[in-house]
PDB file of C-alpha atoms in Angstrom:
ATOM      1  CA  PHE A 564      84.618  77.998  91.746  1.00  0.00           C
ATOM      2  CA  ALA A 565      81.697  76.545  93.794  1.00  0.00           C
ATOM      3  CA  LEU A 566      81.839  73.259  91.788  1.00  0.00           C
ATOM      4  CA  ILE A 567      85.605  72.939  92.261  1.00  0.00           C
ATOM      5  CA  GLY A 568      85.489  73.939  95.905  1.00  0.00           C
ATOM      6  CA  GLY A 569      82.741  71.472  96.640  1.00  0.00           C
ATOM      7  CA  PHE A 570      84.717  68.694  95.021  1.00  0.00           C
ATOM      8  CA  ILE A 571      87.852  69.588  97.019  1.00  0.00           C
ATOM      9  CA  LEU A 572      85.804  69.360 100.153  1.00  0.00           C
ATOM     10  CA  ASN A 573      85.710  65.606  99.748  1.00  0.00           C
ATOM     11  CA  PHE A 574      89.372  65.445 100.729  1.00  0.00           C
ATOM     12  CA  MET A 575      89.201  67.783 103.748  1.00  0.00           C
ATOM     13  CA  PRO A 576      89.627  66.056 107.178  1.00  0.00           C
ATOM     14  CA  CYS A 577      86.079  66.811 108.208  1.00  0.00           C
ATOM     15  CA  VAL A 578      84.440  65.136 105.108  1.00  0.00           C
ATOM     16  CA  LEU A 579      86.834  62.390 104.207  1.00  0.00           C
ATOM     17  CA  PRO A 580      85.686  59.999 106.953  1.00  0.00           C
ATOM     18  CA  ALA A 581      82.076  60.215 105.584  1.00  0.00           C
ATOM     19  CA  LEU A 582      83.261  59.499 102.067  1.00  0.00           C
ATOM     20  CA  SER A 583      85.422  56.646 103.276  1.00  0.00           C
ATOM     21  CA  LEU A 584      82.617  54.979 105.232  1.00  0.00           C
ATOM     22  CA  LYS A 585      80.441  55.182 102.044  1.00  0.00           C
ATOM     23  CA  PHE A 586      83.073  53.311  99.998  1.00  0.00           C
ATOM     24  CA  LEU A 587      83.522  50.874 102.893  1.00  0.00           C
ATOM     25  CA  SER A 588      79.871  49.985 102.756  1.00  0.00           C
ATOM     26  CA  VAL A 589      80.329  49.009  99.049  1.00  0.00           C
ATOM     27  CA  ILE A 590      83.449  46.917  99.781  1.00  0.00           C
ATOM     28  CA  ASN A 591      81.616  45.035 102.624  1.00  0.00           C
ATOM     29  CA  HIS A 592      79.105  43.929  99.930  1.00  0.00           C
ATOM     30  CA  GLY A 593      81.839  42.761  97.600  1.00  0.00           C
ATOM     31  CA  GLY A 594      81.167  45.513  95.137  1.00  0.00           C
ATOM     32  CA  GLY A 595      77.398  44.878  94.838  1.00  0.00           C
ATOM     33  CA  VAL A 596      74.975  44.507  91.957  1.00  0.00           C
ATOM     34  CA  PRO A 597      75.543  47.393  89.482  1.00  0.00           C
ATOM     35  CA  ARG A 598      71.896  48.527  89.737  1.00  0.00           C
ATOM     36  CA  ASP A 599      71.987  48.676  93.559  1.00  0.00           C
ATOM     37  CA  VAL A 600      75.371  50.457  93.585  1.00  0.00           C
ATOM     38  CA  ARG A 601      73.950  53.034  91.155  1.00  0.00           C
ATOM     39  CA  VAL A 602      70.802  53.625  93.182  1.00  0.00           C
ATOM     40  CA  ASN A 603      72.662  53.888  96.480  1.00  0.00           C
ATOM     41  CA  PHE A 604      75.208  56.399  95.252  1.00  0.00           C
ATOM     42  CA  ILE A 605      72.526  58.486  93.399  1.00  0.00           C
ATOM     43  CA  ALA A 606      70.640  58.548  96.723  1.00  0.00           C
ATOM     44  CA  SER A 607      73.642  59.830  98.579  1.00  0.00           C
ATOM     45  CA  ALA A 608      74.355  62.488  95.921  1.00  0.00           C
ATOM     46  CA  ALA A 609      70.646  63.543  96.222  1.00  0.00           C
ATOM     47  CA  GLY A 610      71.042  63.807  99.985  1.00  0.00           C
ATOM     48  CA  ILE A 611      74.128  66.066  99.528  1.00  0.00           C
ATOM     49  CA  VAL A 612      72.457  68.411  96.989  1.00  0.00           C
ATOM     50  CA  SER A 613      69.196  68.511  98.901  1.00  0.00           C
ATOM     51  CA  THR A 614      70.945  69.443 102.139  1.00  0.00           C
ATOM     52  CA  PHE A 615      72.892  72.247 100.429  1.00  0.00           C
ATOM     53  CA  LEU A 616      69.634  73.609  99.091  1.00  0.00           C
ATOM     54  CA  VAL A 617      68.053  73.501 102.589  1.00  0.00           C
ATOM     55  CA  LEU A 618      71.173  75.394 103.901  1.00  0.00           C
ATOM     56  CA  ALA A 619      70.646  78.067 101.167  1.00  0.00           C
ATOM     57  CA  ALA A 620      66.993  78.398 102.069  1.00  0.00           C
ATOM     58  CA  ALA A 621      67.865  78.702 105.817  1.00  0.00           C
ATOM     59  CA  LEU A 622      70.451  81.411 105.107  1.00  0.00           C
ATOM     60  CA  LEU A 623      67.921  83.337 103.055  1.00  0.00           C
ATOM     61  CA  ILE A 624      65.319  83.119 105.858  1.00  0.00           C
ATOM     62  CA  LEU A 625      67.959  84.337 108.351  1.00  0.00           C
ATOM     63  CA  ARG A 626      69.005  87.201 106.091  1.00  0.00           C
ATOM     64  CA  SER A 627      65.445  88.273 105.605  1.00  0.00           C
ATOM     65  CA  ALA A 628      65.075  88.329 109.366  1.00  0.00           C
ATOM     66  CA  GLY A 629      67.993  90.739 109.649  1.00  0.00           C
ATOM     67  CA  SER A 630      70.500  88.175 111.071  1.00  0.00           C
ATOM     68  CA  ALA A 631      74.157  88.009 110.070  1.00  0.00           C
ATOM     69  CA  ILE A 632      74.760  85.002 107.953  1.00  0.00           C
ATOM     70  CA  GLY A 633      77.855  83.071 106.956  1.00  0.00           C
ATOM     71  CA  TRP A 634      79.243  79.715 105.877  1.00  0.00           C
ATOM     72  CA  GLY A 635      78.810  77.075 108.703  1.00  0.00           C
ATOM     73  CA  ILE A 636      76.729  79.373 110.857  1.00  0.00           C
ATOM     74  CA  GLN A 637      75.151  76.462 112.695  1.00  0.00           C
ATOM     75  CA  PHE A 638      78.622  75.636 114.160  1.00  0.00           C
ATOM     76  CA  GLN A 639      78.131  78.681 116.311  1.00  0.00           C
ATOM     77  CA  GLN A 640      75.584  76.830 118.336  1.00  0.00           C
ATOM     78  CA  PRO A 641      77.096  74.841 121.255  1.00  0.00           C
ATOM     79  CA  TRP A 642      74.408  72.209 121.394  1.00  0.00           C
ATOM     80  CA  PHE A 643      74.851  71.490 117.693  1.00  0.00           C
ATOM     81  CA  LEU A 644      78.576  70.970 118.261  1.00  0.00           C
ATOM     82  CA  ILE A 645      77.938  68.725 121.273  1.00  0.00           C
ATOM     83  CA  ILE A 646      75.478  66.484 119.474  1.00  0.00           C
ATOM     84  CA  LEU A 647      77.662  66.223 116.334  1.00  0.00           C
ATOM     85  CA  THR A 648      80.653  65.288 118.565  1.00  0.00           C
ATOM     86  CA  MET A 649      78.632  62.594 120.206  1.00  0.00           C
ATOM     87  CA  ILE A 650      77.596  61.182 116.834  1.00  0.00           C
ATOM     88  CA  VAL A 651      81.037  60.902 115.355  1.00  0.00           C
ATOM     89  CA  THR A 652      82.344  59.417 118.620  1.00  0.00           C
ATOM     90  CA  ILE A 653      79.620  56.806 118.581  1.00  0.00           C
ATOM     91  CA  PHE A 654      80.449  55.924 114.935  1.00  0.00           C
ATOM     92  CA  ALA A 655      84.111  55.643 115.864  1.00  0.00           C
ATOM     93  CA  CYS A 656      83.344  53.269 118.734  1.00  0.00           C
ATOM     94  CA  ASN A 657      81.185  51.185 116.529  1.00  0.00           C
ATOM     95  CA  LEU A 658      83.937  50.869 113.908  1.00  0.00           C
ATOM     96  CA  TRP A 659      86.350  49.796 116.717  1.00  0.00           C
ATOM     97  CA  GLY A 660      84.022  47.072 117.697  1.00  0.00           C
ATOM     98  CA  PHE A 661      83.170  48.378 121.181  1.00  0.00           C
ATOM     99  CA  PHE A 662      79.522  47.639 120.587  1.00  0.00           C
ATOM    100  CA  GLU A 663      77.106  46.535 117.892  1.00  0.00           C
ATOM    101  CA  VAL A 664      73.472  47.723 117.564  1.00  0.00           C
ATOM    102  CA  ASN A 665      71.193  44.732 117.059  1.00  0.00           C
ATOM    103  CA  LEU A 666      67.582  45.438 116.263  1.00  0.00           C
ATOM    104  CA  PRO A 667      64.825  42.947 117.323  1.00  0.00           C
ATOM    105  CA  SER A 668      64.452  40.441 114.516  1.00  0.00           C
ATOM    106  CA  THR A 669      60.989  41.617 113.494  1.00  0.00           C
ATOM    107  CA  LEU A 670      62.077  45.320 113.264  1.00  0.00           C
ATOM    108  CA  SER A 671      65.325  44.274 111.553  1.00  0.00           C
ATOM    109  CA  ASN A 672      63.521  42.240 108.861  1.00  0.00           C
ATOM    110  CA  PHE A 673      61.090  45.100 108.285  1.00  0.00           C
ATOM    111  CA  SER A 674      63.748  47.716 107.956  1.00  0.00           C
ATOM    112  CA  GLN A 675      65.840  45.609 105.585  1.00  0.00           C
ATOM    113  CA  LYS A 676      62.856  45.009 103.447  1.00  0.00           C
ATOM    114  CA  ALA A 677      61.933  48.658 103.404  1.00  0.00           C
ATOM    115  CA  LEU A 678      65.570  49.638 102.409  1.00  0.00           C
ATOM    116  CA  LYS A 679      65.579  46.957  99.761  1.00  0.00           C
ATOM    117  CA  ASP A 680      62.335  48.234  98.347  1.00  0.00           C
ATOM    118  CA  SER A 681      63.168  51.861  98.363  1.00  0.00           C
ATOM    119  CA  GLY A 682      67.016  51.646  98.130  1.00  0.00           C
ATOM    120  CA  PHE A 683      67.068  55.352  99.095  1.00  0.00           C
ATOM    121  CA  GLY A 684      66.516  56.429 102.661  1.00  0.00           C
ATOM    122  CA  GLU A 685      69.677  55.313 104.464  1.00  0.00           C
ATOM    123  CA  HIS A 686      71.916  56.362 101.655  1.00  0.00           C
ATOM    124  CA  PHE A 687      70.164  59.778 101.337  1.00  0.00           C
ATOM    125  CA  LEU A 688      70.867  60.372 105.028  1.00  0.00           C
ATOM    126  CA  GLN A 689      74.568  59.367 104.519  1.00  0.00           C
ATOM    127  CA  GLY A 690      74.797  62.216 102.002  1.00  0.00           C
ATOM    128  CA  ALA A 691      73.066  64.660 104.288  1.00  0.00           C
ATOM    129  CA  PHE A 692      75.501  63.753 107.113  1.00  0.00           C
ATOM    130  CA  ALA A 693      78.509  64.292 104.739  1.00  0.00           C
ATOM    131  CA  THR A 694      77.176  67.763 103.941  1.00  0.00           C
ATOM    132  CA  ILE A 695      76.712  68.694 107.594  1.00  0.00           C
ATOM    133  CA  LEU A 696      80.396  67.670 108.257  1.00  0.00           C
ATOM    134  CA  ALA A 697      81.448  69.734 105.233  1.00  0.00           C
ATOM    135  CA  THR A 698      79.869  73.075 106.251  1.00  0.00           C
ATOM    136  CA  PRO A 699      82.593  74.299 108.656  1.00  0.00           C
ATOM    137  CA  CYS A 700      85.372  73.354 106.230  1.00  0.00           C
ATOM    138  CA  THR A 701      87.129  75.767 103.944  1.00  0.00           C
ATOM    139  CA  ALA A 702      88.748  74.791 100.625  1.00  0.00           C
ATOM    140  CA  PRO A 703      90.421  76.540  97.710  1.00  0.00           C
ATOM    141  CA  PHE A 704      87.864  78.423  95.595  1.00  0.00           C
ATOM    142  CA  LEU A 705      85.248  77.945  98.307  1.00  0.00           C
ATOM    143  CA  GLY A 706      85.637  81.324  99.957  1.00  0.00           C
ATOM    144  CA  THR A 707      85.285  83.254  96.729  1.00  0.00           C
ATOM    145  CA  ALA A 708      82.139  81.385  95.712  1.00  0.00           C
ATOM    146  CA  ILE A 709      80.524  81.702  99.164  1.00  0.00           C
ATOM    147  CA  SER A 710      81.344  85.422  99.482  1.00  0.00           C
ATOM    148  CA  PHE A 711      79.816  86.070  96.000  1.00  0.00           C
ATOM    149  CA  ALA A 712      76.632  84.105  96.908  1.00  0.00           C
ATOM    150  CA  LEU A 713      75.998  85.649 100.321  1.00  0.00           C
ATOM    151  CA  ALA A 714      76.540  89.154  98.953  1.00  0.00           C
ATOM    152  CA  GLY A 715      74.142  88.513  96.015  1.00  0.00           C
ATOM    153  CA  SER A 716      70.489  87.716  95.361  1.00  0.00           C
ATOM    154  CA  ALA A 717      68.508  84.720  96.322  1.00  0.00           C
ATOM    155  CA  PHE A 718      69.189  83.174  92.925  1.00  0.00           C
ATOM    156  CA  ASP A 719      72.946  83.637  93.494  1.00  0.00           C
ATOM    157  CA  ILE A 720      72.715  81.826  96.826  1.00  0.00           C
ATOM    158  CA  PHE A 721      70.734  78.905  95.385  1.00  0.00           C
ATOM    159  CA  ILE A 722      72.798  78.544  92.269  1.00  0.00           C
ATOM    160  CA  VAL A 723      76.146  78.614  94.128  1.00  0.00           C
ATOM    161  CA  PHE A 724      74.960  76.238  96.841  1.00  0.00           C
ATOM    162  CA  PHE A 725      73.561  73.908  94.194  1.00  0.00           C
ATOM    163  CA  ALA A 726      76.973  73.887  92.485  1.00  0.00           C
ATOM    164  CA  LEU A 727      78.657  73.243  95.821  1.00  0.00           C
ATOM    165  CA  GLY A 728      76.403  70.196  96.309  1.00  0.00           C
ATOM    166  CA  ILE A 729      77.127  68.888  92.826  1.00  0.00           C
ATOM    167  CA  GLY A 730      80.869  69.340  93.459  1.00  0.00           C
ATOM    168  CA  LEU A 731      80.761  67.457  96.777  1.00  0.00           C
ATOM    169  CA  ALA A 732      78.686  64.742  95.128  1.00  0.00           C
ATOM    170  CA  LEU A 733      81.039  64.229  92.215  1.00  0.00           C
ATOM    171  CA  PRO A 734      82.623  61.043  93.623  1.00  0.00           C
ATOM    172  CA  TYR A 735      79.244  59.588  94.271  1.00  0.00           C
ATOM    173  CA  LEU A 736      78.012  60.493  90.837  1.00  0.00           C
ATOM    174  CA  GLY A 737      81.136  59.092  89.312  1.00  0.00           C
ATOM    175  CA  ILE A 738      80.406  55.642  90.842  1.00  0.00           C
ATOM    176  CA  ALA A 739      76.703  55.953  89.972  1.00  0.00           C
ATOM    177  CA  THR A 740      77.604  56.634  86.345  1.00  0.00           C
ATOM    178  CA  PHE A 741      80.158  53.771  86.169  1.00  0.00           C
ATOM    179  CA  PRO A 742      78.941  51.252  88.748  1.00  0.00           C
ATOM    180  CA  ALA A 743      81.344  48.669  87.363  1.00  0.00           C
ATOM    181  CA  LEU A 744      84.141  50.661  89.220  1.00  0.00           C
ATOM    182  CA  ALA A 745      82.686  49.331  92.438  1.00  0.00           C
ATOM    183  CA  SER A 746      83.490  45.790  91.375  1.00  0.00           C
ATOM    184  CA  GLN A 747      87.126  46.831  90.953  1.00  0.00           C
ATOM    185  CA  LEU A 748      87.318  47.685  94.685  1.00  0.00           C
ATOM    186  CA  PRO A 749      89.183  45.061  96.829  1.00  0.00           C
ATOM    187  CA  LYS A 750      87.069  42.217  98.043  1.00  0.00           C
ATOM    188  CA  PRO A 751      86.133  41.898 101.727  1.00  0.00           C
ATOM    189  CA  GLY A 752      88.856  40.358 103.917  1.00  0.00           C
ATOM    190  CA  PRO A 753      90.832  40.738 107.099  1.00  0.00           C
ATOM    191  CA  TRP A 754      92.209  44.024 105.872  1.00  0.00           C
ATOM    192  CA  ILE A 755      88.835  45.662 106.425  1.00  0.00           C
ATOM    193  CA  PHE A 756      89.370  45.321 110.228  1.00  0.00           C
ATOM    194  CA  HIS A 757      92.462  47.423 109.998  1.00  0.00           C
ATOM    195  CA  LEU A 758      90.717  49.902 107.684  1.00  0.00           C
ATOM    196  CA  LYS A 759      87.842  50.232 110.289  1.00  0.00           C
ATOM    197  CA  ILE A 760      90.432  51.065 112.994  1.00  0.00           C
ATOM    198  CA  PHE A 761      92.003  53.724 110.779  1.00  0.00           C
ATOM    199  CA  LEU A 762      88.609  55.248 109.896  1.00  0.00           C
ATOM    200  CA  GLY A 763      87.715  55.282 113.580  1.00  0.00           C
ATOM    201  CA  PHE A 764      90.771  57.403 114.315  1.00  0.00           C
ATOM    202  CA  LEU A 765      89.750  59.763 111.524  1.00  0.00           C
ATOM    203  CA  LEU A 766      86.343  60.111 113.119  1.00  0.00           C
ATOM    204  CA  VAL A 767      87.870  60.668 116.608  1.00  0.00           C
ATOM    205  CA  GLY A 768      90.087  63.375 114.924  1.00  0.00           C
ATOM    206  CA  THR A 769      86.975  65.036 113.630  1.00  0.00           C
ATOM    207  CA  GLY A 770      85.419  64.885 117.130  1.00  0.00           C
ATOM    208  CA  VAL A 771      88.513  66.463 118.650  1.00  0.00           C
ATOM    209  CA  TRP A 772      88.348  69.208 116.089  1.00  0.00           C
ATOM    210  CA  LEU A 773      84.652  69.814 116.883  1.00  0.00           C
ATOM    211  CA  LEU A 774      85.519  70.088 120.548  1.00  0.00           C
ATOM    212  CA  TYR A 775      88.178  72.611 119.681  1.00  0.00           C
ATOM    213  CA  ILE A 776      85.515  74.724 117.919  1.00  0.00           C
ATOM    214  CA  LEU A 777      83.276  74.282 120.971  1.00  0.00           C
TER     215      LEU A 777
END
């Protein structure tokens, strides 16, 4: 149930923008070299699974301290909601072309070289961000899996959250397994501008929903 529920989370309004932005980054590079595509998507999948395991560990710590625990518990913190709303709003404004962040040439060259050498950091964080957006969402099968985990042992919590992470990461793992699929994506063109506008509205919708929770 956790595996299926995690996969369905990809299509929930709170997660879909993050997944769409990931695929947009591939399209902007015209599909990319298969090896690079594989590494990038594996890195994002690792970020998703790792963040779910961190959430499982945090819930265990809270439970051992006698606190009430639940799915998306961090969304009960007002400052967390405010910061996350600001982040998705900034992302939306960037997609709409309101501003571009240009690093100094020296720092830009260094960061590009570091990412090229590692091929991991930025994409790992993209996966972690997708997981953070996913935690307040509910999906079919998810409630049953989470309820079972939180009522069980530490092993139950970790195995269910690991399965949730794998489920959410399945689209990323699919592209990593068959990187040639990325070359089948449409090539960059004027249509990307309209797609960015649409994705910006999705992110603003996420921001409005976060404000509603706040």
